Each structure stands twice: as C-alpha cells, then as structure tokens.
Coordinates of C-alpha atoms in Angstrom, one line a residue:
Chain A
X1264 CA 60.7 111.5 49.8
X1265 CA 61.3 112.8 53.2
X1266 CA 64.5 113.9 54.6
X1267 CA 66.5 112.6 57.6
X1268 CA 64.2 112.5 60.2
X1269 CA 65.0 114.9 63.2
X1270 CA 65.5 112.4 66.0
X1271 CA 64.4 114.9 68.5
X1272 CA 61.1 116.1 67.2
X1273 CA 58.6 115.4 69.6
X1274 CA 55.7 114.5 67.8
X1275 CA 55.5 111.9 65.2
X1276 CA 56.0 112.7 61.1
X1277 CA 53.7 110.6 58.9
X1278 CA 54.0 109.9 55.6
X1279 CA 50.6 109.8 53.8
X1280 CA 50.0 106.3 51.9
X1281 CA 47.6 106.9 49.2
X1282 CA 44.2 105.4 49.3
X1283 CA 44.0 101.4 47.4
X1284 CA 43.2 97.6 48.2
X1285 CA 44.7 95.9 51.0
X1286 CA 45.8 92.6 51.0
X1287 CA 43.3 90.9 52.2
X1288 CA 40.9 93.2 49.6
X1289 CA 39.7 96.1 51.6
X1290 CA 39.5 98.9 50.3
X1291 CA 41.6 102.1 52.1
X1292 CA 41.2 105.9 52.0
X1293 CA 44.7 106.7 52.7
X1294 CA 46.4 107.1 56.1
X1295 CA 49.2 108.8 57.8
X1296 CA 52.0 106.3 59.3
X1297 CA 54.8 107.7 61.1
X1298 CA 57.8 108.1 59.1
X1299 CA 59.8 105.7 61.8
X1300 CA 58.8 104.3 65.0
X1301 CA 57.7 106.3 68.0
X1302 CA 61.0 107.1 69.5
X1303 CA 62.3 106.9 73.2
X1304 CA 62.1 110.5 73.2
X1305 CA 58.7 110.6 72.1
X1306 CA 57.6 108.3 74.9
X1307 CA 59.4 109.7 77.1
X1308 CA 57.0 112.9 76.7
X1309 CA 54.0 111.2 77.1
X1310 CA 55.4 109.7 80.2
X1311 CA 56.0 112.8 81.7
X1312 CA 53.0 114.9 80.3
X1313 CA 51.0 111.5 81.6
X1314 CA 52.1 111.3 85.3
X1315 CA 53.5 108.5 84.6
X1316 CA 57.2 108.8 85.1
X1317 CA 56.7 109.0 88.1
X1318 CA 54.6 105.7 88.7
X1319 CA 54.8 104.0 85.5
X1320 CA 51.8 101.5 84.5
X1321 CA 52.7 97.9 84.3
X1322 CA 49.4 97.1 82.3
X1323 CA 51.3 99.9 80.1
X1324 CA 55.1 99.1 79.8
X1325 CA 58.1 97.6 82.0
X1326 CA 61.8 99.2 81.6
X1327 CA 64.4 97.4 82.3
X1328 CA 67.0 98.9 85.6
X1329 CA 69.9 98.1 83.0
X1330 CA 70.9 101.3 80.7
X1331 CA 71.0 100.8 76.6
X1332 CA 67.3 100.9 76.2
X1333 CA 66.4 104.5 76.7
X1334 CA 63.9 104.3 79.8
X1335 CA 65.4 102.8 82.9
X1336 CA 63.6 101.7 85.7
X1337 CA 65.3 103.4 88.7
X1338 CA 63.4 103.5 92.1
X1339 CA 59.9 102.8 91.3
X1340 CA 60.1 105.7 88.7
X1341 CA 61.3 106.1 85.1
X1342 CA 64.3 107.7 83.9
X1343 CA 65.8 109.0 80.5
X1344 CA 69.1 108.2 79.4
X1345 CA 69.1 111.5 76.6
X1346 CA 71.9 110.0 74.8
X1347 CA 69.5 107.3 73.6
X1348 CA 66.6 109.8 72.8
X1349 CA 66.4 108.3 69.2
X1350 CA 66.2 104.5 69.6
X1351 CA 62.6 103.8 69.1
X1352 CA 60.6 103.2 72.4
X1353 CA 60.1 99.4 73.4
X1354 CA 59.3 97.7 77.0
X1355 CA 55.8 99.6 75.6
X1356 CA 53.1 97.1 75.6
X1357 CA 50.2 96.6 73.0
X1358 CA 48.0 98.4 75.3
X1359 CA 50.8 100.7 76.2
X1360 CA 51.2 101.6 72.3
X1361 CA 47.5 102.4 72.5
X1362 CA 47.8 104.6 75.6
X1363 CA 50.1 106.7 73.9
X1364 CA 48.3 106.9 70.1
X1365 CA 45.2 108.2 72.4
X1366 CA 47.3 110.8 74.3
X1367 CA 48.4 111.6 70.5
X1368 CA 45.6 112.2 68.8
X1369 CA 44.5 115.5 70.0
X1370 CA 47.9 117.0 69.7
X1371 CA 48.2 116.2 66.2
X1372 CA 44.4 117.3 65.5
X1373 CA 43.8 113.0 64.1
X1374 CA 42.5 110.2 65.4
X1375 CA 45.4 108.2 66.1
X1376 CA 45.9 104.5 66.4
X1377 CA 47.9 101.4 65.5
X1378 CA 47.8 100.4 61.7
X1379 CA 46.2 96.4 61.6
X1380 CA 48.3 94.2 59.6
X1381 CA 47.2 94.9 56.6
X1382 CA 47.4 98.6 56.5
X1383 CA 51.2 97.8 57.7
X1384 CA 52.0 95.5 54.9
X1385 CA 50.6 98.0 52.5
X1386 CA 52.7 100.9 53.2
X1387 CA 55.2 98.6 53.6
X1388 CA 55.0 96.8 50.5
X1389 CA 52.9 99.1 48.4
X1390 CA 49.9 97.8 45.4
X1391 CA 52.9 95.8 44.2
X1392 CA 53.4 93.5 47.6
X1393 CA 57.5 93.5 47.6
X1394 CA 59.0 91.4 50.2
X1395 CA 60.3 93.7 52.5
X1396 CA 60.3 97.2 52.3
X1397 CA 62.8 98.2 50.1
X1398 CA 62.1 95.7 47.4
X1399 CA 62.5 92.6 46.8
X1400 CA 66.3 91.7 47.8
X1401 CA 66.9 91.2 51.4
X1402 CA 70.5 92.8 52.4
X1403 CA 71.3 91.9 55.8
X1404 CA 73.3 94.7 56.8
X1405 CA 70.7 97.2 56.1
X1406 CA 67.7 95.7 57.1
X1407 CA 69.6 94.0 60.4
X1408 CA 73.2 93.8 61.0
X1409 CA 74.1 90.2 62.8
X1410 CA 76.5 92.1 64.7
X1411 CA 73.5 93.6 66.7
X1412 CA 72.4 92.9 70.5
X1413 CA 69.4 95.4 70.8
X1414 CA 67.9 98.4 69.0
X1415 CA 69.3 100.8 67.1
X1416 CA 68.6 104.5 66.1
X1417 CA 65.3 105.4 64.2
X1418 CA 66.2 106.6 60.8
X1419 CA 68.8 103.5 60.1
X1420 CA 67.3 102.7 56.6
X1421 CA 66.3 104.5 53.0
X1422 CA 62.4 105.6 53.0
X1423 CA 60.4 103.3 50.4
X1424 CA 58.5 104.2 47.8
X1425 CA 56.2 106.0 50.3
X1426 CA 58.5 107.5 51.9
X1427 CA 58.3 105.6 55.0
X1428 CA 61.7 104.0 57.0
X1429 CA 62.7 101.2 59.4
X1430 CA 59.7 99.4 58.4
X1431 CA 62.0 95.8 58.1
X1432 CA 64.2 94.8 60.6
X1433 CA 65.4 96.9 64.4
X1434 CA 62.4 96.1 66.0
X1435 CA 58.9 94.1 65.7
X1436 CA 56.0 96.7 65.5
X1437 CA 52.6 96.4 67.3
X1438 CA 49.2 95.9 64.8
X1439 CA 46.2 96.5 66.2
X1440 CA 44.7 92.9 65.6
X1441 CA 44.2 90.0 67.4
X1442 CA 45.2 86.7 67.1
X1443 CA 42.7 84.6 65.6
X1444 CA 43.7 81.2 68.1
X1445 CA 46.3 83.0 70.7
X1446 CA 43.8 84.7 73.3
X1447 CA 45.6 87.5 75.1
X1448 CA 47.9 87.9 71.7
X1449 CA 48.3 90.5 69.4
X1450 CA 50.3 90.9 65.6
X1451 CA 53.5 92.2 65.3
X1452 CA 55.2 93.0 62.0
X1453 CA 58.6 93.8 60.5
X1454 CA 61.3 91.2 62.5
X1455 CA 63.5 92.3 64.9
X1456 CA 67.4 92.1 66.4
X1457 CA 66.5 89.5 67.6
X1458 CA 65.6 87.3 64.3
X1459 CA 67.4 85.9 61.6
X1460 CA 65.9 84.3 58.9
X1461 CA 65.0 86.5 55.9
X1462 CA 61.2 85.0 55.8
X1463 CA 60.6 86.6 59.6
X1464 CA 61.2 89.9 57.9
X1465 CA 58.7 89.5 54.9
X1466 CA 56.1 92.1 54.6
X1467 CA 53.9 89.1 54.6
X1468 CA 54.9 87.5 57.6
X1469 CA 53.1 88.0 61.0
X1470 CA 54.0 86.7 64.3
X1471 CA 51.9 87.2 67.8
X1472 CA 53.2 88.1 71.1
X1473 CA 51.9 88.3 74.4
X1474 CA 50.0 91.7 74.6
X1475 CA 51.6 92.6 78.0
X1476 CA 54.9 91.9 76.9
X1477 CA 57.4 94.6 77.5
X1478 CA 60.7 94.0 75.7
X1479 CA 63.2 95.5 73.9
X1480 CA 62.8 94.1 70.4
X1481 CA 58.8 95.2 70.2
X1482 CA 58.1 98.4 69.5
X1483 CA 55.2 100.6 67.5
X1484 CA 54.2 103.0 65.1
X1485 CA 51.3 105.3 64.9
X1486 CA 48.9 105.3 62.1
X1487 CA 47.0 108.6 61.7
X1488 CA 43.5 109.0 59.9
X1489 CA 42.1 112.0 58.4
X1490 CA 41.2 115.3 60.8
X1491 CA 37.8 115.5 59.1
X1492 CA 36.5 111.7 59.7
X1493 CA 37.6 107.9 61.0
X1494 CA 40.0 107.3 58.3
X1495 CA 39.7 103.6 59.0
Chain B
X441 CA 64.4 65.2 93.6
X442 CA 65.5 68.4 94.6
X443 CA 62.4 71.1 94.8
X444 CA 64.0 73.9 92.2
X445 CA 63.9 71.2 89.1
X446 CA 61.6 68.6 88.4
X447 CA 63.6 66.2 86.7
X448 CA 65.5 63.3 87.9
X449 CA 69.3 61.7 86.8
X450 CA 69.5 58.5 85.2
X451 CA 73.5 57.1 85.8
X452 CA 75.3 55.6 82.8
X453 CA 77.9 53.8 83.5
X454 CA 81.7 54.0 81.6
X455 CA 81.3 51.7 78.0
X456 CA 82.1 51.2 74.9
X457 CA 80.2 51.4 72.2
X458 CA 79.6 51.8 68.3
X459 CA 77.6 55.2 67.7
X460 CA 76.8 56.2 63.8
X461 CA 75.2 54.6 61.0
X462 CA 75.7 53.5 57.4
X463 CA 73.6 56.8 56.6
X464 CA 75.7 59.3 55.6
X465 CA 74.4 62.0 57.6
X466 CA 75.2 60.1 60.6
X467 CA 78.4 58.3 59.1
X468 CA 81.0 56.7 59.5
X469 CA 79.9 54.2 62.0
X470 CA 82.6 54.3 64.8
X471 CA 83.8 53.3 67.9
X472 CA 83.4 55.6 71.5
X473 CA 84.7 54.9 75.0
X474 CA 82.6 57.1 77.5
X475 CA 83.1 57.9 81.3
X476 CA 81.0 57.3 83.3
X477 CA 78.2 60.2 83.4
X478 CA 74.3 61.0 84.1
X479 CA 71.6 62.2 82.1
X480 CA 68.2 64.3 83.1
X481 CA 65.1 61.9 82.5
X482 CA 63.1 64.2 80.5
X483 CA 63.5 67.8 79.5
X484 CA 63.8 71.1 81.1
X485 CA 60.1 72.5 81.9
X486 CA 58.9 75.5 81.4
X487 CA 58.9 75.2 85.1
X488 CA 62.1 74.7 85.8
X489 CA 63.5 77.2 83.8
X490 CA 61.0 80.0 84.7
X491 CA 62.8 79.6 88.4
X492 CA 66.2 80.6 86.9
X493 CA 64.9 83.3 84.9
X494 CA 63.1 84.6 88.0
X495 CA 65.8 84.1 90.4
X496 CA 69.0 85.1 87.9
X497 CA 67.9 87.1 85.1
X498 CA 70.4 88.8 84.8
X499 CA 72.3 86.0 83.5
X500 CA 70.5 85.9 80.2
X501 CA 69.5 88.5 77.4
X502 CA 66.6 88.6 75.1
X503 CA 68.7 87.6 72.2
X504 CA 69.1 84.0 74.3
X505 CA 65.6 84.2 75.1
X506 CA 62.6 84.2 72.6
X507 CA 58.9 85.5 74.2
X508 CA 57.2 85.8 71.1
X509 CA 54.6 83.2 70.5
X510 CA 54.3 80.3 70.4
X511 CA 56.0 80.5 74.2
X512 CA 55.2 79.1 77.3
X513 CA 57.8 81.9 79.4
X514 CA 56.4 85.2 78.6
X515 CA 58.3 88.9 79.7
X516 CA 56.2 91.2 81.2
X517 CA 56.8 94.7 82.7
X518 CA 57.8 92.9 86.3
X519 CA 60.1 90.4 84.2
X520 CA 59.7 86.6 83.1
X521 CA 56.4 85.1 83.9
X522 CA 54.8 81.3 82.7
X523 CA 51.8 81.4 80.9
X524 CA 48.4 79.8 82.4
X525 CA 48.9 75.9 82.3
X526 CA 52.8 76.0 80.8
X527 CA 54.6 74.4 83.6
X528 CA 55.1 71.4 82.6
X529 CA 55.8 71.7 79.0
X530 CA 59.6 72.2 78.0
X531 CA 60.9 74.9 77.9
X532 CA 61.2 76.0 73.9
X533 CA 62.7 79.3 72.1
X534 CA 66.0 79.0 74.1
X535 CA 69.5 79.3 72.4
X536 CA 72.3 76.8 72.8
X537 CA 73.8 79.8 75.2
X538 CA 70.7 80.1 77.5
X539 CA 71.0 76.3 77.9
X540 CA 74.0 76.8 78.7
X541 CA 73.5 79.7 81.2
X542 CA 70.9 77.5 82.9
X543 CA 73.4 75.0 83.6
X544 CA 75.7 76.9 85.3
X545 CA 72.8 78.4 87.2
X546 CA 71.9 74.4 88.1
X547 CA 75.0 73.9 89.1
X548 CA 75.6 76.9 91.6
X549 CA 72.6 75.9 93.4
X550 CA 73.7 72.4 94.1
X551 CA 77.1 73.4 94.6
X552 CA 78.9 72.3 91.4
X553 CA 81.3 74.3 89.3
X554 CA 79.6 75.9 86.5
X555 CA 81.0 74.3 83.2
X556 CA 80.1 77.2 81.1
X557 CA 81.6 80.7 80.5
X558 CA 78.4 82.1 78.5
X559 CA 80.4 85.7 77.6
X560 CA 83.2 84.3 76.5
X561 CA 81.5 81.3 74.8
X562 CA 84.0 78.8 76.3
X563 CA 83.3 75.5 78.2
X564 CA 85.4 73.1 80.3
X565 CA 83.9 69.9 80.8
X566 CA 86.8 68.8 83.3
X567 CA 84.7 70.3 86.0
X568 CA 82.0 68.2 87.8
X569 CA 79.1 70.8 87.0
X570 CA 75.8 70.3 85.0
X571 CA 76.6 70.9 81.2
X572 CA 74.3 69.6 78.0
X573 CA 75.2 65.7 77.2
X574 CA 78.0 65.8 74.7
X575 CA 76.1 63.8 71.7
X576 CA 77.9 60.4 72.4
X577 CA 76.3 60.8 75.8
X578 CA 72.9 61.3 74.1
X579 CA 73.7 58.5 71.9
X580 CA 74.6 56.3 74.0
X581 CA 72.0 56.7 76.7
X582 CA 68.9 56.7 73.7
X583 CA 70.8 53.4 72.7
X584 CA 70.6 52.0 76.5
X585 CA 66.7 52.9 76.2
X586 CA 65.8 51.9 72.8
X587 CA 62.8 53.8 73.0
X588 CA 60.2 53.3 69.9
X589 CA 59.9 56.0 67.4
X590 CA 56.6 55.1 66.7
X591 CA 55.4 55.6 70.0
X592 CA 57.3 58.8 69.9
X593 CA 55.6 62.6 69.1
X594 CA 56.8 63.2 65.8
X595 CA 54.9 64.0 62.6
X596 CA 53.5 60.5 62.7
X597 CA 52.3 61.0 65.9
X598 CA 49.2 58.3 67.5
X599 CA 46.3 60.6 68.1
X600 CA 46.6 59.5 72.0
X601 CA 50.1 61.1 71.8
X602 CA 48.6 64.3 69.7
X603 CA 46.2 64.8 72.6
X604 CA 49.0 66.0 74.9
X605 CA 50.2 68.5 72.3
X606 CA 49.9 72.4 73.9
X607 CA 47.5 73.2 70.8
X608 CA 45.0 70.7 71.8
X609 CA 45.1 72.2 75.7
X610 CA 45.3 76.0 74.6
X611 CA 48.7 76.4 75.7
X612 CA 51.6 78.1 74.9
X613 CA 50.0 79.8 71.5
X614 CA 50.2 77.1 69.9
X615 CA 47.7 77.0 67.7
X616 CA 44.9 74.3 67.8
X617 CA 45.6 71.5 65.5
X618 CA 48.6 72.7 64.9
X619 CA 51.9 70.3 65.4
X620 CA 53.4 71.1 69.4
X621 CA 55.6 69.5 72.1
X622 CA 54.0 67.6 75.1
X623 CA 54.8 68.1 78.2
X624 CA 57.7 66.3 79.8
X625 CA 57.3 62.9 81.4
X626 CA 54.0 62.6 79.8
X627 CA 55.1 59.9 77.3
X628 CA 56.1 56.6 79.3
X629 CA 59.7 56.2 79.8
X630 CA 62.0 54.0 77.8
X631 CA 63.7 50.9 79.1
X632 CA 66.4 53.2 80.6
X633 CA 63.8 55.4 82.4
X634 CA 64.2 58.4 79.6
X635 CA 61.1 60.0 78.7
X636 CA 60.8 61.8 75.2
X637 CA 64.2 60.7 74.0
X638 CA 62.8 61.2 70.3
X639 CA 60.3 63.4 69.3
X640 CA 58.9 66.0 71.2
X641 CA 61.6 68.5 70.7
X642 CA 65.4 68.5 69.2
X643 CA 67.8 68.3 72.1
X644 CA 70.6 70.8 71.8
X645 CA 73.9 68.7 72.9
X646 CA 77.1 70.1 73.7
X647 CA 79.2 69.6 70.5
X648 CA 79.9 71.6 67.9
X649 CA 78.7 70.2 64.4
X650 CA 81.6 68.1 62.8
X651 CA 82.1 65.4 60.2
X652 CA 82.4 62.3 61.9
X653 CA 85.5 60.1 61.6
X654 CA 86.0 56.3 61.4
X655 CA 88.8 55.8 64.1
X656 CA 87.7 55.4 67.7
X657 CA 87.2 58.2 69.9
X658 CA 87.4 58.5 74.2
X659 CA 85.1 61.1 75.2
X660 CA 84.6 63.0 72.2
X661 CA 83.1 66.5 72.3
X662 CA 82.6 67.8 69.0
X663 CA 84.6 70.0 66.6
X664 CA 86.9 72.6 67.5
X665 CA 85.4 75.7 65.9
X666 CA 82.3 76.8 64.3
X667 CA 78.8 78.1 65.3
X668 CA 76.6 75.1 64.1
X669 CA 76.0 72.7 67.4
X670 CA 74.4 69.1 67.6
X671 CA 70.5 68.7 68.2
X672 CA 69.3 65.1 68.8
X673 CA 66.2 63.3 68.7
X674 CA 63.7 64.9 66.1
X675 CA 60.7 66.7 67.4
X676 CA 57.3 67.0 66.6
X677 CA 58.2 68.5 63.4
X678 CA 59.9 65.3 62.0
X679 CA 58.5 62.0 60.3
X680 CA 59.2 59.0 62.8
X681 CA 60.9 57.6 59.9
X682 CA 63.8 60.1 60.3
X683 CA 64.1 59.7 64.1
X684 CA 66.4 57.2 65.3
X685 CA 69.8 56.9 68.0
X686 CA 72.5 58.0 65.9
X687 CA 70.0 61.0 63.8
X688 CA 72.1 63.9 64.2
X689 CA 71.0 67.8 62.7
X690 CA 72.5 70.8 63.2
X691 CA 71.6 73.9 64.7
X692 CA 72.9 78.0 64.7
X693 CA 73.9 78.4 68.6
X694 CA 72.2 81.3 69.0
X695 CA 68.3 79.9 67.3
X696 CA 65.6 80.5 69.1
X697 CA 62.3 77.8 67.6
X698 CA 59.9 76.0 69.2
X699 CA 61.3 73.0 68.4
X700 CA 64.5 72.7 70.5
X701 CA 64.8 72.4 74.1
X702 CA 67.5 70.2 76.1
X703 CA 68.3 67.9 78.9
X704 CA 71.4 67.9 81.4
X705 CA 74.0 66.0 82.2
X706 CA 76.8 65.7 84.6
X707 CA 79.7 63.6 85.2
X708 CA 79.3 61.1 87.5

C-alpha cells in the first residue's frame, strides 16, 4: 500500500501492477501506473521546463481565463494558481497527455506513455475484473460526490488492491487507443464530475472523446514500462 | 427567419383541449385551456446552438454541456467548435439548464425578456421571452399536426428514414449502423408544419414531472418541486409503438444523452 501521496512531488509515483492476462487476453509483463493522475503541478512543470507557458500549444491543451482549474489562460500565456497545485491536470489533450509522458520519460529513466484500455482496466480491476476500483459496490460519495461542479484534489480515494487511487470517478483518463468507428477519437476511462450513472464508472466501460478536446473533466495518467526494455 | 437560428415559429392559437390518455403513464385524461403561444418548427441544430456557445460561453458550464462522444459540438483549446458536417443535426448532450440558458440567450438577441434565471434555477413564464413549450404546449401543437409515428425515426425506423441517421454519414461519432438522430427538417413536416415532432430525439419541456390530475387546468406548468422534468416525443431509441401525443417520460434536469434535445416556444 502506498501512503498519502505528496501532492507537491513533481514527478509522478507509480505503482507496479504485476505481470498477467488482460482482458481482452494479452498477456502483460507488469507496468508502472502513476499512483493518481498527473497533477496541475506536475504540468505545470513541464510547461515551464517546455517553453510552453509562455506560448502554450493548442494542438496540446486549452486553459480556460476563469480560475478553479489550476492553469489559467491570461494574456496569451499560462498561469498557476498554486493553491490548486493538486487537482489533477485537465484542458490537456490526448496528444497533449502524450507530449508530456515523452518529456517524462527520461527524467524517470522509462519509457513513458499512456496505458490502452486494457492495461487501465487491469490495474483498475485486477485478475478478478471488479466493477470499479474498489470492488464491487459503487458508493457515490467516494467515488463522486453529486455535490461536485469540477475536479477535485488527487489523492480523494483508498489505493486498490494495487495500490493505485482515483482510478473511478473525478476525472475521465486518456488511453492510448483509438476508436475503432470515431476517426479523430480516442478512449477515456474511469467517469468523471460530470457523469452520473454508476455503469459510466465501470472498469469496463469505455467512452471516446474528441482527441483535441481540452476540458476540465479529462485528464491522464502515465503508464511506465521497464528501464531495461519496451514494457508494452 | 432571422440569420442566428435556423428555425421558424409555427403560431397556435388559444384552445381547449383534452390532453392525456387511458394509459396510465399518461393518465387521467383531462381537460387544458392554453393561451395563445408559438412553437419552433423543428429542433435546435447543432448550428444554432454552436452560435450561442461561441458568442456567450460564459453562460454555460461543462456540467450543462456534454463533449464526449457521440457529439456534434466539440471543446477545443480556443473553446466550442462543430464537428465536420454537424450543423444541421440537433443539438444533443445538453441539460434541461443549457436549454434553458439558450433561451434566454434567444431572447436577448431579439430583444425579449429572458424567462430563465439558470443560477438560481427559477423561471417566470409571465415574461414574453423564448422558454421550452410547457408540455400542454407540446401536446397540443403534436395534436394540431398528427404527425405519423410510423413515418417517424424511432426504433422502427423505414430504412429511407435510417439513411439520414449521423452513423450512416460519419457524423457526430455516432457509430455506423448504430441507432442516431437526423438532422432537423429532414423528415417532411406534419400537417401543422412541425418537423420531427416524434422520434428523432426526446424533447425537454418546461415542466417539472408530476402526476397528472383529472380536473381541468388553464395554462398548466408542471409540478411545483422536484428535479425530474418532462421530455416528449420518443427518439430514435424508442419503438414507434410507444410514441404518441400525450407519451410523456421523465428526465434528471441536469442529463446529458444523445437522445434529448428541445424546441422553443414563446407566447404569442
């Protein structure tokens, strides 16, 4: 089990989910996934590290000018509110997500990337395929409180079995695959804010979005092979 | 018809009439008097509502507004855009409240009181702005037409009709194949001049959901509390059997699905 994750640590923790068959009968070695999603602060590093706070990439990511998000828009740059340093990054689109997993990868010494579908349900459902990510009873005001209107800190719920949190409800997640009949569209995973019925949250459940959509109930997590080879 | 919206209104004229069935889910048959009022002759597009997300965003939120497929209005990093070929399709994956919002955005640019006051979640349909048809409106005017549920797009849908549908056209995400709207006005009108009355999408109307009673009713708008409001008309979701005039569901204000859209009224 991991501890409370430090909201301010600026690169990702991953939890390592053992090697085993996929859903869809693939066989895994293992990967890392990041304990929660890449936070705001996270980003926010890249962003500067990257050049790109100052002229932000719209192929990339869109912040809105409003404050609750984390990144504002503010005169054709990008700002940090620091108080909101631990909501997970969103306005970060599918290429976006991929942007950053490459500007990752050599500063955690593995290739980095998103997880597809599958790997995501595994580590979020382990061999056993629960129906969300904490078993199979869906409580509402842990995996999304109806009282919410947009994200909320990293960290919010219990690690699973792998020790990995927030995989059900805050925010949709980015997988690296494309739709199979939605050109331009990529999977997203986990349900958001934004949903309400129990079945969009099943770890069996996949929707598609735009892959240039930037909004604030899509964000990502990185998956992290092994140092010595692919991984995937 | 004015260059921001691509709909026209049909008038109704004040009358009495019986609205209801035996069903129960649509009973007691009763009796309403209406005022006089007008009622948009096909959906909302896409189209239409992409030029009030563009022009006022900041009058909705993303819990109003749904971008995740299947959607024809997409958000990108420089804000709402429509996809490739969505225009004319209706707008979908809009709660009762962005409706709502895009009435009173209707209304300010024709220079009508807006009805709605979307933060406080209040309405006053005293003032002569555009507001969703209350659901003896929607009734009444679907009577007027009598349009055929047959020729309708529901689950039963002709093949001619299934044609339209986004997945056959690539639009929208819908998958191909898969059950979709058409786009508005593409279905001919009924004998009122409404297009798409039933089928096509579930219509969000302006009342809460409440029990119906049997004594007759002027201008009724629906119960006094709840968060449950009426949608009309089936969609492309429903069997044609199940679509009818008095058909009433309801609907969580705040749902998002690619089966409800809406139409506007006003007084007249």
């Amino acid at each position: 089990m991991s501890a409370i994750p430090d909201t301010r640590r600026e690169l990702p923790e991953f939890a390592e989910i053992p090697p085993g068959t996929l859903p869809e009968g693939a066989d895994s070695p293992g990967f890392g996934l990041a304990v929660v999603p890449t936070t705001v602060f996270q980003y926010w590093l890249y962003l500067v590290d990257s050049g790109l706070r100052d002229a932000p990439d719209p192929r990339l990511h869109g912040f809105p000018a409003e404050p609750g998000t984390g990144l504002r828009a503010v005169g054709g740059g990008v700002v940090l509110d620091e108080d909101l340093g631990a909501l997970p990054a969103t306005g970060v689109t599918w290429h976006g997500a991929l942007a950053y997993c490459a500007w990752l990868s050599p500063q955690v010494g593995r290739p980095c990337g998103l997880p597809t579908a599958a790997e995501w349900r595994y580590a979020a459902g382990g061999s056993l395929g629960s129906r969300w990510a904490l078993g199979d009873v869906f409580d509402r005001q842990v995996y999304a409180p109806p009282s919410a209107t947009g994200p909320r800190p990293v960290g919010a719920t219990p690690p699973n079995a792998y020790g990995v949190r927030d995989l059900t409800g805050n925010v949709f997640e980015w997988c690296a695959d494309r739709d199979a009949t939605a050109v331009g569209s990529r999977v997203i995973k986990g349900g958001a804010y934004t949903v309400r019925n129990p079945e969009s949250f099943e770890n069996t459940t996949a929707f598609t979005a735009d892959e240039l959509s930037a909004v604030p109930y899509i964000g990502f997590r990185v998956l992290a092979g092994d140092a010595g080879r692919r991984g995937r | 018809m004015a260059e921001h919206r691509k709909f026209a209104l049909v008038p109704f004229g004040e009358r009495t009439l019986t609205v209801g069935s035996s069903d129960p889910s649509a009973g007691p048959a009763h009796e309403v008097t209406l005022d006089a009022f007008a009622l948009a002759d096909r959906c909302v597009s896409a189209g239409d509502f992409h030029a009030f997300l563009r022009e006022a965003p900041q009058d909705v939120d993303h819990t109003m507004v749904d971008c995740i497929d299947p959607a024809f209005v997409v958000h990108r990093a420089d804000g709402f855009a429509l996809r490739p070929g969505c225009a004319d399709f209706p707008m979908i994956q809009i709660s009762f409240w962005a409706a709502a919002a895009y009435c009173n955005w209707l209304s300010r640019t024709e220079g009508r009181e807006a009805v709605y006051d979307v933060t406080a979640r209040t309405a006053d349909l005293d003032l002569d702005g555009y507001r969703l048809p209350t659901e003896a409106e929607w009734e009444a005017a679907c009577r007027a037409g009598a349009p055929d549920p047959a020729a309708c797009n529901s689950a039963d849908a002709s093949p001619a009709c299934r044609a339209l549908r986004a997945g056959e056209l690539g639009t929208g995400a819908f998958p191909p194949g898969s059950p979709g709207p058409v786009p508005v006005g593409s279905l001919p009108a009924d004998g009122a001049g409404l297009h798409e009355m039933l089928g096509n999408l579930r219509e969000w109307c302006h009342d809460r959901y409440g029990p119906y009673r049997s004594a007759p009713q002027r201008n009724p708008r629906g119960a006094q509390r709840g968060a449950f409001r009426v949608v009309r008309g089936g969609s492309f979701i429903d069997p044609a059997a199940e679509l009818g005039p008095s058909s009433r569901l309801a609907a969580f204000e705040d749902t998002k699905c690619e089966v409800y859209g809406f139409r506007v009224a006003m007084p007249r």
